[in-house]
Amino acid sequence: AQRVTQPEKLLSVFKGAPVELKCNYSYSGSPELFWYVQYSRQRLQLLLRHISRESIKGFTADLNKGETSFHLKKPFAQEEDSAMYYCALKSTSYDKVIFGPGTSLSVIP
Amino acid sequence: EAGVAQSPRYKIIEKRQSVAFWCNPISGHATLYWYQQILGQGPKLLIQFQNNGVVDDSQLPKDRFSAERLKGVDSTLKIQPAKLEDSAVYLCASSLTRTAGYTFGSGTRLTVV
């Protein structure tokens, strides 16, 4: 069965500290992985996708198929990074995107 | 580019009443999705349309939920009758291609009392 887990509901880091939001998935095929972000009072929006291998707002995420993980990382957290982050999986066979439960990141000034 | 439009933004109804939500996707986006997001959880897919056809409605509680996308553009999601556990944010999203990321609307927050 397809499933996305995010073990941390809440994560607090100090400004300038490194941050890592964990995401693990279960899927038998080759999935597409995404990170979505929702800032306070804003709509859910795409942050990055693994096939693009891009860095957005200083965030990167590497797909580790051996560990079935897609952790989101940023070397130096900023206050404006405080938001809700959702890891999501999309099968290459179907269009359905499955979201994890989300991690609330709080960056302390 | 205009975003995904949803209305209303908020709705409060009593249990056993009916309610409808409306979504207008980004122009040209063939794929449209309705998600339910209960407080503290990630969004859960209810139904997916490709143009005006249903691709996946396996998680739609069909005894009370219905959705349509006439003419392959706007879509409505209806709940009849509503239950307390239907209290959630209902998100509409659209995508241009099967491999593109979604663009979400701002959602409709439903409270059933």
PDB file of C-alpha atoms in Angstrom:
ATOM      1  CA  ALA A   1       0.000   0.000   0.000  1.00  0.00           C
ATOM      2  CA  GLN A   2       1.125   3.537  -0.663  1.00  0.00           C
ATOM      3  CA  ARG A   3       1.845   5.499   2.464  1.00  0.00           C
ATOM      4  CA  VAL A   4       3.749   8.597   3.546  1.00  0.00           C
ATOM      5  CA  THR A   5       4.912   9.115   7.110  1.00  0.00           C
ATOM      6  CA  GLN A   6       6.326  12.208   8.736  1.00  0.00           C
ATOM      7  CA  PRO A   7       7.416  11.238  12.227  1.00  0.00           C
ATOM      8  CA  GLU A   8       7.543  14.739  13.676  1.00  0.00           C
ATOM      9  CA  LYS A   9       4.323  16.697  14.125  1.00  0.00           C
ATOM     10  CA  LEU A  10       6.229  19.678  15.506  1.00  0.00           C
ATOM     11  CA  LEU A  11       9.809  20.782  14.957  1.00  0.00           C
ATOM     12  CA  SER A  12      11.409  23.845  16.517  1.00  0.00           C
ATOM     13  CA  VAL A  13      14.832  25.156  15.539  1.00  0.00           C
ATOM     14  CA  PHE A  14      16.700  28.374  16.165  1.00  0.00           C
ATOM     15  CA  LYS A  15      17.278  30.844  13.372  1.00  0.00           C
ATOM     16  CA  GLY A  16      20.503  30.003  11.551  1.00  0.00           C
ATOM     17  CA  ALA A  17      20.486  26.371  12.661  1.00  0.00           C
ATOM     18  CA  PRO A  18      20.220  23.507  10.195  1.00  0.00           C
ATOM     19  CA  VAL A  19      16.820  21.949   9.731  1.00  0.00           C
ATOM     20  CA  GLU A  20      15.768  18.537   8.518  1.00  0.00           C
ATOM     21  CA  LEU A  21      12.166  17.471   8.107  1.00  0.00           C
ATOM     22  CA  LYS A  22      11.868  13.731   7.812  1.00  0.00           C
ATOM     23  CA  CYS A  23       9.716  11.880   5.326  1.00  0.00           C
ATOM     24  CA  ASN A  24       9.484   8.156   4.703  1.00  0.00           C
ATOM     25  CA  TYR A  25       7.304   6.408   2.193  1.00  0.00           C
ATOM     26  CA  SER A  26       6.151   2.949   1.261  1.00  0.00           C
ATOM     27  CA  TYR A  27       5.532   2.182  -2.375  1.00  0.00           C
ATOM     28  CA  SER A  28       6.387  -0.825  -4.457  1.00  0.00           C
ATOM     29  CA  GLY A  29       7.187   0.991  -7.694  1.00  0.00           C
ATOM     30  CA  SER A  30       9.007   4.185  -8.605  1.00  0.00           C
ATOM     31  CA  PRO A  31       7.193   7.110  -7.075  1.00  0.00           C
ATOM     32  CA  GLU A  32       7.452  10.809  -7.582  1.00  0.00           C
ATOM     33  CA  LEU A  33       8.061  12.646  -4.343  1.00  0.00           C
ATOM     34  CA  PHE A  34       7.111  16.206  -3.530  1.00  0.00           C
ATOM     35  CA  TRP A  35       7.286  18.653  -0.678  1.00  0.00           C
ATOM     36  CA  TYR A  36       4.406  21.076  -0.243  1.00  0.00           C
ATOM     37  CA  VAL A  37       4.388  24.019   2.149  1.00  0.00           C
ATOM     38  CA  GLN A  38       1.595  26.029   3.722  1.00  0.00           C
ATOM     39  CA  TYR A  39       2.516  29.359   5.286  1.00  0.00           C
ATOM     40  CA  SER A  40       0.166  30.935   7.795  1.00  0.00           C
ATOM     41  CA  ARG A  41      -3.073  32.049   6.140  1.00  0.00           C
ATOM     42  CA  GLN A  42      -1.866  31.023   2.702  1.00  0.00           C
ATOM     43  CA  ARG A  43      -2.807  28.184   0.442  1.00  0.00           C
ATOM     44  CA  LEU A  44      -0.918  24.953   0.118  1.00  0.00           C
ATOM     45  CA  GLN A  45       1.799  25.292  -2.512  1.00  0.00           C
ATOM     46  CA  LEU A  46       4.417  23.132  -4.149  1.00  0.00           C
ATOM     47  CA  LEU A  47       7.898  23.644  -2.708  1.00  0.00           C
ATOM     48  CA  LEU A  48       9.936  21.159  -4.695  1.00  0.00           C
ATOM     49  CA  ARG A  49       9.825  17.808  -6.476  1.00  0.00           C
ATOM     50  CA  HIS A  50      12.535  15.206  -6.538  1.00  0.00           C
ATOM     51  CA  ILE A  51      12.719  14.820 -10.302  1.00  0.00           C
ATOM     52  CA  SER A  52      13.664  18.482 -10.659  1.00  0.00           C
ATOM     53  CA  ARG A  53      16.650  18.179  -8.323  1.00  0.00           C
ATOM     54  CA  GLU A  54      16.235  21.833  -7.552  1.00  0.00           C
ATOM     55  CA  SER A  55      16.834  24.021  -4.539  1.00  0.00           C
ATOM     56  CA  ILE A  56      13.951  26.275  -3.601  1.00  0.00           C
ATOM     57  CA  LYS A  57      14.330  28.928  -0.888  1.00  0.00           C
ATOM     58  CA  GLY A  58      17.496  27.126   0.180  1.00  0.00           C
ATOM     59  CA  PHE A  59      15.697  23.814   0.693  1.00  0.00           C
ATOM     60  CA  THR A  60      16.834  20.575  -0.911  1.00  0.00           C
ATOM     61  CA  ALA A  61      15.558  17.031  -0.724  1.00  0.00           C
ATOM     62  CA  ASP A  62      17.210  13.857  -1.909  1.00  0.00           C
ATOM     63  CA  LEU A  63      15.336  10.703  -2.716  1.00  0.00           C
ATOM     64  CA  ASN A  64      16.928   7.709  -1.010  1.00  0.00           C
ATOM     65  CA  LYS A  65      15.317   4.630  -2.491  1.00  0.00           C
ATOM     66  CA  GLY A  66      17.254   2.283  -0.222  1.00  0.00           C
ATOM     67  CA  GLU A  67      15.879   3.933   2.886  1.00  0.00           C
ATOM     68  CA  THR A  68      12.612   4.971   1.180  1.00  0.00           C
ATOM     69  CA  SER A  69      13.135   8.493   2.455  1.00  0.00           C
ATOM     70  CA  PHE A  70      12.816  11.993   1.062  1.00  0.00           C
ATOM     71  CA  HIS A  71      13.989  14.263   3.850  1.00  0.00           C
ATOM     72  CA  LEU A  72      13.825  18.033   3.403  1.00  0.00           C
ATOM     73  CA  LYS A  73      16.909  19.964   4.454  1.00  0.00           C
ATOM     74  CA  LYS A  74      18.095  23.514   4.788  1.00  0.00           C
ATOM     75  CA  PRO A  75      21.499  24.478   6.198  1.00  0.00           C
ATOM     76  CA  PHE A  76      20.426  27.741   7.850  1.00  0.00           C
ATOM     77  CA  ALA A  77      16.816  28.177   8.942  1.00  0.00           C
ATOM     78  CA  GLN A  78      15.138  31.570   8.583  1.00  0.00           C
ATOM     79  CA  GLU A  79      12.123  32.901  10.476  1.00  0.00           C
ATOM     80  CA  GLU A  80      10.121  33.015   7.271  1.00  0.00           C
ATOM     81  CA  ASP A  81      10.529  29.241   6.955  1.00  0.00           C
ATOM     82  CA  SER A  82       8.025  28.747   9.767  1.00  0.00           C
ATOM     83  CA  ALA A  83       5.160  26.860   8.155  1.00  0.00           C
ATOM     84  CA  MET A  84       3.462  23.512   7.782  1.00  0.00           C
ATOM     85  CA  TYR A  85       5.345  21.110   5.513  1.00  0.00           C
ATOM     86  CA  TYR A  86       3.777  18.123   3.788  1.00  0.00           C
ATOM     87  CA  CYS A  87       5.624  15.335   2.065  1.00  0.00           C
ATOM     88  CA  ALA A  88       3.674  13.777  -0.798  1.00  0.00           C
ATOM     89  CA  LEU A  89       3.963  10.753  -3.045  1.00  0.00           C
ATOM     90  CA  LYS A  90       2.576  10.235  -6.516  1.00  0.00           C
ATOM     91  CA  SER A  91       2.683   6.885  -8.217  1.00  0.00           C
ATOM     92  CA  THR A  92       3.908   6.761 -11.776  1.00  0.00           C
ATOM     93  CA  SER A  93       1.014   4.472 -12.637  1.00  0.00           C
ATOM     94  CA  TYR A  94      -1.744   6.620 -11.266  1.00  0.00           C
ATOM     95  CA  ASP A  95      -2.122  10.350 -10.859  1.00  0.00           C
ATOM     96  CA  LYS A  96      -3.200  10.186  -7.234  1.00  0.00           C
ATOM     97  CA  VAL A  97      -1.034  12.131  -4.801  1.00  0.00           C
ATOM     98  CA  ILE A  98      -0.917  10.897  -1.221  1.00  0.00           C
ATOM     99  CA  PHE A  99       0.072  13.364   1.485  1.00  0.00           C
ATOM    100  CA  GLY A 100       1.782  12.745   4.770  1.00  0.00           C
ATOM    101  CA  PRO A 101       0.333  14.130   8.008  1.00  0.00           C
ATOM    102  CA  GLY A 102       2.589  17.172   7.942  1.00  0.00           C
ATOM    103  CA  THR A 103       5.271  18.694  10.157  1.00  0.00           C
ATOM    104  CA  SER A 104       4.859  22.121  11.682  1.00  0.00           C
ATOM    105  CA  LEU A 105       8.202  23.929  11.583  1.00  0.00           C
ATOM    106  CA  SER A 106       8.768  26.792  13.961  1.00  0.00           C
ATOM    107  CA  VAL A 107      11.941  28.856  13.607  1.00  0.00           C
ATOM    108  CA  ILE A 108      12.793  30.659  16.807  1.00  0.00           C
ATOM    109  CA  PRO A 109      14.413  34.079  16.368  1.00  0.00           C
TER     110      PRO A 109
ATOM    111  CA  GLU B   1      -2.131  33.510 -14.266  1.00  0.00           C
ATOM    112  CA  ALA B   2      -5.275  33.321 -12.150  1.00  0.00           C
ATOM    113  CA  GLY B   3      -5.171  30.700  -9.437  1.00  0.00           C
ATOM    114  CA  VAL B   4      -7.647  28.018  -8.461  1.00  0.00           C
ATOM    115  CA  ALA B   5     -10.794  29.709  -7.177  1.00  0.00           C
ATOM    116  CA  GLN B   6     -12.975  28.167  -4.498  1.00  0.00           C
ATOM    117  CA  SER B   7     -16.132  29.334  -2.794  1.00  0.00           C
ATOM    118  CA  PRO B   8     -17.386  29.794  -0.209  1.00  0.00           C
ATOM    119  CA  ARG B   9     -14.380  30.312   2.091  1.00  0.00           C
ATOM    120  CA  TYR B  10     -16.317  29.284   5.183  1.00  0.00           C
ATOM    121  CA  LYS B  11     -19.529  27.408   5.807  1.00  0.00           C
ATOM    122  CA  ILE B  12     -21.278  26.420   9.022  1.00  0.00           C
ATOM    123  CA  ILE B  13     -24.200  24.013   8.818  1.00  0.00           C
ATOM    124  CA  GLU B  14     -26.117  21.746  11.132  1.00  0.00           C
ATOM    125  CA  LYS B  15     -25.772  18.000  10.857  1.00  0.00           C
ATOM    126  CA  ARG B  16     -28.109  16.385   8.356  1.00  0.00           C
ATOM    127  CA  GLN B  17     -28.168  19.540   6.246  1.00  0.00           C
ATOM    128  CA  SER B  18     -26.712  19.623   2.751  1.00  0.00           C
ATOM    129  CA  VAL B  19     -23.879  21.807   1.441  1.00  0.00           C
ATOM    130  CA  ALA B  20     -22.131  22.433  -1.861  1.00  0.00           C
ATOM    131  CA  PHE B  21     -18.680  23.732  -2.695  1.00  0.00           C
ATOM    132  CA  TRP B  22     -17.538  25.209  -5.975  1.00  0.00           C
ATOM    133  CA  CYS B  23     -14.141  25.151  -7.693  1.00  0.00           C
ATOM    134  CA  ASN B  24     -12.862  26.878 -10.813  1.00  0.00           C
ATOM    135  CA  PRO B  25      -9.451  25.471 -11.818  1.00  0.00           C
ATOM    136  CA  ILE B  26      -6.699  27.243 -13.686  1.00  0.00           C
ATOM    137  CA  SER B  27      -7.626  27.698 -17.314  1.00  0.00           C
ATOM    138  CA  GLY B  28      -6.352  24.812 -19.404  1.00  0.00           C
ATOM    139  CA  HIS B  29      -5.800  22.446 -16.495  1.00  0.00           C
ATOM    140  CA  ALA B  30      -7.454  19.210 -17.483  1.00  0.00           C
ATOM    141  CA  THR B  31      -7.018  17.434 -14.165  1.00  0.00           C
ATOM    142  CA  LEU B  32      -8.986  18.522 -11.101  1.00  0.00           C
ATOM    143  CA  TYR B  33      -8.876  17.085  -7.600  1.00  0.00           C
ATOM    144  CA  TRP B  34     -10.949  17.442  -4.453  1.00  0.00           C
ATOM    145  CA  TYR B  35      -9.184  16.800  -1.162  1.00  0.00           C
ATOM    146  CA  GLN B  36     -10.502  16.680   2.384  1.00  0.00           C
ATOM    147  CA  GLN B  37      -8.189  17.936   5.114  1.00  0.00           C
ATOM    148  CA  ILE B  38      -9.273  17.194   8.653  1.00  0.00           C
ATOM    149  CA  LEU B  39      -7.591  19.249  11.368  1.00  0.00           C
ATOM    150  CA  GLY B  40      -4.157  17.853  12.187  1.00  0.00           C
ATOM    151  CA  GLN B  41      -4.020  15.578   9.163  1.00  0.00           C
ATOM    152  CA  GLY B  42      -2.678  15.775   5.652  1.00  0.00           C
ATOM    153  CA  PRO B  43      -5.039  16.230   2.714  1.00  0.00           C
ATOM    154  CA  LYS B  44      -6.876  13.077   1.621  1.00  0.00           C
ATOM    155  CA  LEU B  45      -7.983  12.665  -1.979  1.00  0.00           C
ATOM    156  CA  LEU B  46     -11.729  12.356  -2.426  1.00  0.00           C
ATOM    157  CA  ILE B  47     -12.081  12.439  -6.199  1.00  0.00           C
ATOM    158  CA  GLN B  48     -10.031  13.117  -9.305  1.00  0.00           C
ATOM    159  CA  PHE B  49     -11.368  14.291 -12.661  1.00  0.00           C
ATOM    160  CA  GLN B  50      -9.670  14.214 -16.039  1.00  0.00           C
ATOM    161  CA  ASN B  51     -11.626  16.730 -18.097  1.00  0.00           C
ATOM    162  CA  ASN B  52     -15.233  15.812 -17.218  1.00  0.00           C
ATOM    163  CA  GLY B  53     -14.586  12.146 -16.479  1.00  0.00           C
ATOM    164  CA  VAL B  54     -13.928  10.603 -13.068  1.00  0.00           C
ATOM    165  CA  VAL B  55     -10.494   8.953 -12.823  1.00  0.00           C
ATOM    166  CA  ASP B  56     -10.536   7.980  -9.143  1.00  0.00           C
ATOM    167  CA  ASP B  57     -13.314   8.240  -6.569  1.00  0.00           C
ATOM    168  CA  SER B  58     -12.328   5.260  -4.464  1.00  0.00           C
ATOM    169  CA  GLN B  59     -12.185   7.294  -1.248  1.00  0.00           C
ATOM    170  CA  LEU B  60     -15.338   9.307  -1.821  1.00  0.00           C
ATOM    171  CA  PRO B  61     -18.126   8.334   0.636  1.00  0.00           C
ATOM    172  CA  LYS B  62     -20.650   7.938  -2.118  1.00  0.00           C
ATOM    173  CA  ASP B  63     -23.604   7.497   0.214  1.00  0.00           C
ATOM    174  CA  ARG B  64     -23.381  11.169   1.087  1.00  0.00           C
ATOM    175  CA  PHE B  65     -20.777  12.833  -1.133  1.00  0.00           C
ATOM    176  CA  SER B  66     -21.136  13.581  -4.816  1.00  0.00           C
ATOM    177  CA  ALA B  67     -19.119  15.609  -7.281  1.00  0.00           C
ATOM    178  CA  GLU B  68     -19.430  16.634 -10.859  1.00  0.00           C
ATOM    179  CA  ARG B  69     -17.410  18.514 -13.424  1.00  0.00           C
ATOM    180  CA  LEU B  70     -19.769  19.375 -16.211  1.00  0.00           C
ATOM    181  CA  LYS B  71     -18.080  20.663 -19.371  1.00  0.00           C
ATOM    182  CA  GLY B  72     -14.686  19.765 -17.941  1.00  0.00           C
ATOM    183  CA  VAL B  73     -14.066  23.118 -16.274  1.00  0.00           C
ATOM    184  CA  ASP B  74     -15.812  24.091 -13.005  1.00  0.00           C
ATOM    185  CA  SER B  75     -16.586  21.469 -10.420  1.00  0.00           C
ATOM    186  CA  THR B  76     -18.956  21.159  -7.483  1.00  0.00           C
ATOM    187  CA  LEU B  77     -18.682  18.899  -4.471  1.00  0.00           C
ATOM    188  CA  LYS B  78     -21.831  18.184  -2.482  1.00  0.00           C
ATOM    189  CA  ILE B  79     -22.458  16.608   0.894  1.00  0.00           C
ATOM    190  CA  GLN B  80     -25.962  15.413   1.714  1.00  0.00           C
ATOM    191  CA  PRO B  81     -26.640  14.846   4.548  1.00  0.00           C
ATOM    192  CA  ALA B  82     -23.658  16.203   6.472  1.00  0.00           C
ATOM    193  CA  LYS B  83     -22.253  14.545   9.567  1.00  0.00           C
ATOM    194  CA  LEU B  84     -20.178  16.032  12.363  1.00  0.00           C
ATOM    195  CA  GLU B  85     -17.096  14.176  11.119  1.00  0.00           C
ATOM    196  CA  ASP B  86     -17.321  16.001   7.777  1.00  0.00           C
ATOM    197  CA  SER B  87     -15.965  19.122   9.473  1.00  0.00           C
ATOM    198  CA  ALA B  88     -12.783  19.822   7.539  1.00  0.00           C
ATOM    199  CA  VAL B  89     -11.180  22.031   4.924  1.00  0.00           C
ATOM    200  CA  TYR B  90     -12.133  20.980   1.411  1.00  0.00           C
ATOM    201  CA  LEU B  91      -9.354  21.721  -1.042  1.00  0.00           C
ATOM    202  CA  CYS B  92      -9.579  21.858  -4.785  1.00  0.00           C
ATOM    203  CA  ALA B  93      -6.452  21.495  -6.893  1.00  0.00           C
ATOM    204  CA  SER B  94      -5.691  21.353 -10.579  1.00  0.00           C
ATOM    205  CA  SER B  95      -2.714  20.361 -12.670  1.00  0.00           C
ATOM    206  CA  LEU B  96      -1.735  20.928 -16.265  1.00  0.00           C
ATOM    207  CA  THR B  97      -0.236  17.542 -16.907  1.00  0.00           C
ATOM    208  CA  ARG B  98      -0.101  14.195 -15.168  1.00  0.00           C
ATOM    209  CA  THR B  99       3.470  14.843 -14.053  1.00  0.00           C
ATOM    210  CA  ALA B 100       3.108  18.440 -12.946  1.00  0.00           C
ATOM    211  CA  GLY B 101       2.656  19.516  -9.369  1.00  0.00           C
ATOM    212  CA  TYR B 102      -0.708  20.671  -8.170  1.00  0.00           C
ATOM    213  CA  THR B 103      -1.950  24.224  -7.754  1.00  0.00           C
ATOM    214  CA  PHE B 104      -4.285  24.426  -4.791  1.00  0.00           C
ATOM    215  CA  GLY B 105      -7.170  26.732  -4.077  1.00  0.00           C
ATOM    216  CA  SER B 106      -7.541  28.427  -0.716  1.00  0.00           C
ATOM    217  CA  GLY B 107     -10.074  25.852   0.415  1.00  0.00           C
ATOM    218  CA  THR B 108     -13.510  25.886   2.006  1.00  0.00           C
ATOM    219  CA  ARG B 109     -13.608  25.427   5.762  1.00  0.00           C
ATOM    220  CA  LEU B 110     -16.727  23.461   6.694  1.00  0.00           C
ATOM    221  CA  THR B 111     -17.981  23.253  10.245  1.00  0.00           C
ATOM    222  CA  VAL B 112     -20.831  20.868  10.982  1.00  0.00           C
ATOM    223  CA  VAL B 113     -22.545  21.501  14.312  1.00  0.00           C
TER     224      VAL B 113
END
